[in-house]
Amino acid sequence: MQGMSERQYAAHVGLSRGAIQKAKTAERLVLYPDGSINAAASDARRAETTDPSKTRKPPEPKLKPVP
């Protein structure tokens, strides 16, 4: 295996395995001939094809100020 598995790549980018499978079927990932994922090329392709307005932003921490 040359690249990452779906699970490894999901952990790498912080997405679910299902999201990676969707990206794979939509051809937004770069695959090696053995079917493994080329992480560097896939990161670049995802950055080009992903609409930033449709991505989730991490929640802001709900901390109270300390007096």
Tab-separated table of N, CA and C in Angstrom:
chain	number	residue	atom	x	y	z
A	1	MET	N	0.849	-1.176	0.000
A	1	MET	CA	0.000	0.000	0.000
A	1	MET	C	0.892	1.235	0.000
A	2	GLN	N	0.661	2.099	-0.986
A	2	GLN	CA	1.494	3.290	-1.119
A	2	GLN	C	0.998	4.454	-0.273
A	3	GLY	N	-0.314	4.637	-0.216
A	3	GLY	CA	-0.860	5.805	0.464
A	3	GLY	C	-1.651	5.438	1.699
A	4	MET	N	-2.634	6.270	1.996
A	4	MET	CA	-3.448	6.090	3.200
A	4	MET	C	-4.747	5.354	2.878
A	5	SER	N	-5.265	4.680	3.895
A	5	SER	CA	-6.582	4.068	3.766
A	5	SER	C	-7.635	5.151	3.997
A	6	GLU	N	-8.907	4.806	3.761
A	6	GLU	CA	-9.981	5.767	3.997
A	6	GLU	C	-9.997	6.225	5.452
A	7	ARG	N	-9.823	5.295	6.357
A	7	ARG	CA	-9.856	5.640	7.790
A	7	ARG	C	-8.670	6.507	8.190
A	8	GLN	N	-7.498	6.184	7.674
A	8	GLN	CA	-6.327	6.987	7.996
A	8	GLN	C	-6.483	8.414	7.453
A	9	TYR	N	-6.983	8.518	6.233
A	9	TYR	CA	-7.160	9.850	5.634
A	9	TYR	C	-8.250	10.635	6.361
A	10	ALA	N	-9.303	9.960	6.784
A	10	ALA	CA	-10.370	10.623	7.541
A	10	ALA	C	-9.803	11.209	8.831
A	11	ALA	N	-8.963	10.458	9.525
A	11	ALA	CA	-8.340	10.959	10.748
A	11	ALA	C	-7.384	12.107	10.432
A	12	HIS	N	-6.711	12.024	9.306
A	12	HIS	CA	-5.749	13.050	8.883
A	12	HIS	C	-6.430	14.394	8.657
A	13	VAL	N	-7.617	14.385	8.028
A	13	VAL	CA	-8.294	15.642	7.703
A	13	VAL	C	-9.388	16.012	8.694
A	14	GLY	N	-9.706	15.123	9.633
A	14	GLY	CA	-10.709	15.422	10.640
A	14	GLY	C	-12.135	15.307	10.139
A	15	LEU	N	-12.377	14.394	9.208
A	15	LEU	CA	-13.715	14.156	8.686
A	15	LEU	C	-14.120	12.723	8.975
A	16	SER	N	-15.368	12.411	8.726
A	16	SER	CA	-15.834	11.037	8.921
A	16	SER	C	-15.423	10.182	7.727
A	17	ARG	N	-15.435	8.888	7.938
A	17	ARG	CA	-15.103	7.970	6.843
A	17	ARG	C	-16.143	8.076	5.732
A	18	GLY	N	-17.403	8.303	6.108
A	18	GLY	CA	-18.460	8.481	5.119
A	18	GLY	C	-18.209	9.687	4.222
A	19	ALA	N	-17.717	10.771	4.803
A	19	ALA	CA	-17.396	11.964	4.014
A	19	ALA	C	-16.260	11.674	3.040
A	20	ILE	N	-15.312	10.870	3.477
A	20	ILE	CA	-14.197	10.500	2.602
A	20	ILE	C	-14.695	9.611	1.471
A	21	GLN	N	-15.614	8.692	1.779
A	21	GLN	CA	-16.174	7.836	0.743
A	21	GLN	C	-16.949	8.660	-0.287
A	22	LYS	N	-17.690	9.668	0.168
A	22	LYS	CA	-18.414	10.547	-0.757
A	22	LYS	C	-17.434	11.307	-1.647
A	23	ALA	N	-16.373	11.821	-1.052
A	23	ALA	CA	-15.366	12.552	-1.825
A	23	ALA	C	-14.687	11.635	-2.834
A	24	LYS	N	-14.511	10.393	-2.448
A	24	LYS	CA	-13.875	9.414	-3.341
A	24	LYS	C	-14.768	9.136	-4.553
A	25	THR	N	-16.068	8.946	-4.320
A	25	THR	CA	-16.982	8.675	-5.441
A	25	THR	C	-17.181	9.915	-6.310
A	26	ALA	N	-17.049	11.109	-5.723
A	26	ALA	CA	-17.166	12.353	-6.482
A	26	ALA	C	-15.847	12.720	-7.155
A	27	GLU	N	-14.838	11.860	-7.017
A	27	GLU	CA	-13.513	12.041	-7.617
A	27	GLU	C	-12.821	13.322	-7.153
A	28	ARG	N	-12.992	13.654	-5.861
A	28	ARG	CA	-12.296	14.794	-5.273
A	28	ARG	C	-11.008	14.366	-4.585
A	29	LEU	N	-10.711	13.061	-4.619
A	29	LEU	CA	-9.486	12.551	-4.023
A	29	LEU	C	-8.587	11.974	-5.114
A	30	VAL	N	-7.291	12.018	-4.860
A	30	VAL	CA	-6.320	11.448	-5.787
A	30	VAL	C	-5.930	10.078	-5.254
A	31	LEU	N	-6.090	9.069	-6.088
A	31	LEU	CA	-5.831	7.690	-5.669
A	31	LEU	C	-4.605	7.130	-6.378
A	32	TYR	N	-3.897	6.261	-5.673
A	32	TYR	CA	-2.819	5.488	-6.279
A	32	TYR	C	-3.449	4.312	-7.029
A	33	PRO	N	-2.689	3.647	-7.897
A	33	PRO	CA	-3.239	2.506	-8.639
A	33	PRO	C	-3.783	1.384	-7.744
A	34	ASP	N	-3.253	1.247	-6.532
A	34	ASP	CA	-3.745	0.189	-5.639
A	34	ASP	C	-5.017	0.600	-4.890
A	35	GLY	N	-5.519	1.836	-5.118
A	35	GLY	CA	-6.745	2.296	-4.481
A	35	GLY	C	-6.526	3.094	-3.215
A	36	SER	N	-5.290	3.181	-2.742
A	36	SER	CA	-5.019	3.975	-1.541
A	36	SER	C	-4.994	5.460	-1.910
A	37	ILE	N	-5.078	6.314	-0.908
A	37	ILE	CA	-5.250	7.750	-1.124
A	37	ILE	C	-3.912	8.477	-1.027
A	38	ASN	N	-3.628	9.297	-2.032
A	38	ASN	CA	-2.458	10.169	-2.028
A	38	ASN	C	-2.845	11.400	-1.216
A	39	ALA	N	-2.369	11.496	0.020
A	39	ALA	CA	-2.815	12.527	0.953
A	39	ALA	C	-2.471	13.942	0.492
A	40	ALA	N	-1.250	14.175	0.057
A	40	ALA	CA	-0.839	15.530	-0.317
A	40	ALA	C	-1.625	16.028	-1.529
A	41	ALA	N	-1.744	15.206	-2.543
A	41	ALA	CA	-2.476	15.606	-3.746
A	41	ALA	C	-3.969	15.733	-3.457
A	42	SER	N	-4.510	14.872	-2.599
A	42	SER	CA	-5.925	14.933	-2.256
A	42	SER	C	-6.236	16.183	-1.435
A	43	ASP	N	-5.341	16.559	-0.535
A	43	ASP	CA	-5.535	17.789	0.236
A	43	ASP	C	-5.622	18.999	-0.698
A	44	ALA	N	-4.736	19.038	-1.686
A	44	ALA	CA	-4.730	20.153	-2.629
A	44	ALA	C	-6.007	20.153	-3.471
A	45	ARG	N	-6.424	18.989	-3.953
A	45	ARG	CA	-7.629	18.917	-4.781
A	45	ARG	C	-8.869	19.272	-3.963
A	46	ARG	N	-8.950	18.804	-2.719
A	46	ARG	CA	-10.088	19.139	-1.862
A	46	ARG	C	-10.146	20.643	-1.611
A	47	ALA	N	-8.992	21.272	-1.420
A	47	ALA	CA	-8.954	22.723	-1.185
A	47	ALA	C	-9.457	23.492	-2.407
A	48	GLU	N	-9.154	22.984	-3.602
A	48	GLU	CA	-9.603	23.643	-4.829
A	48	GLU	C	-11.100	23.471	-5.058
A	49	THR	N	-11.638	22.301	-4.734
A	49	THR	CA	-13.017	21.977	-5.111
A	49	THR	C	-14.040	22.188	-4.006
A	50	THR	N	-13.610	22.462	-2.790
A	50	THR	CA	-14.546	22.617	-1.681
A	50	THR	C	-15.008	24.065	-1.577
A	51	ASP	N	-16.317	24.253	-1.457
A	51	ASP	CA	-16.899	25.576	-1.295
A	51	ASP	C	-16.773	25.976	0.179
A	52	PRO	N	-15.997	27.022	0.487
A	52	PRO	CA	-15.791	27.399	1.894
A	52	PRO	C	-17.077	27.774	2.629
A	53	SER	N	-18.085	28.240	1.914
A	53	SER	CA	-19.322	28.636	2.589
A	53	SER	C	-20.128	27.429	3.057
A	54	LYS	N	-19.773	26.238	2.593
A	54	LYS	CA	-20.508	25.035	2.970
A	54	LYS	C	-19.738	24.153	3.946
A	55	THR	N	-18.685	24.674	4.524
A	55	THR	CA	-17.928	23.909	5.504
A	55	THR	C	-18.334	24.329	6.910
A	56	ARG	N	-18.252	23.390	7.817
A	56	ARG	CA	-18.591	23.692	9.209
A	56	ARG	C	-17.396	24.316	9.900
A	57	LYS	N	-17.704	25.272	10.720
A	57	LYS	CA	-16.652	25.913	11.503
A	57	LYS	C	-16.695	25.340	12.915
A	58	PRO	N	-15.550	25.191	13.553
A	58	PRO	CA	-15.554	24.649	14.909
A	58	PRO	C	-16.312	25.578	15.858
A	59	PRO	N	-17.037	25.022	16.810
A	59	PRO	CA	-17.796	25.872	17.734
A	59	PRO	C	-16.866	26.704	18.612
A	60	GLU	N	-17.325	27.888	18.914
A	60	GLU	CA	-16.555	28.770	19.788
A	60	GLU	C	-16.678	28.263	21.227
A	61	PRO	N	-15.609	28.301	21.979
A	61	PRO	CA	-15.712	27.831	23.376
A	61	PRO	C	-16.611	28.758	24.184
A	62	LYS	N	-17.422	28.161	25.048
A	62	LYS	CA	-18.355	28.930	25.873
A	62	LYS	C	-17.756	29.081	27.272
A	63	LEU	N	-16.825	29.975	27.368
A	63	LEU	CA	-16.146	30.216	28.637
A	63	LEU	C	-16.596	31.551	29.223
A	64	LYS	N	-16.726	31.561	30.508
A	64	LYS	CA	-17.072	32.796	31.209
A	64	LYS	C	-15.784	33.456	31.673
A	65	PRO	N	-15.725	34.781	31.584
A	65	PRO	CA	-14.513	35.463	32.053
A	65	PRO	C	-14.308	35.292	33.554
A	66	VAL	N	-13.093	35.165	33.933
A	66	VAL	CA	-12.751	35.012	35.354
A	66	VAL	C	-12.524	36.407	35.926
A	67	PRO	N	-13.195	36.729	37.052
A	67	PRO	CA	-13.028	38.067	37.635
A	67	PRO	C	-11.657	38.233	38.280
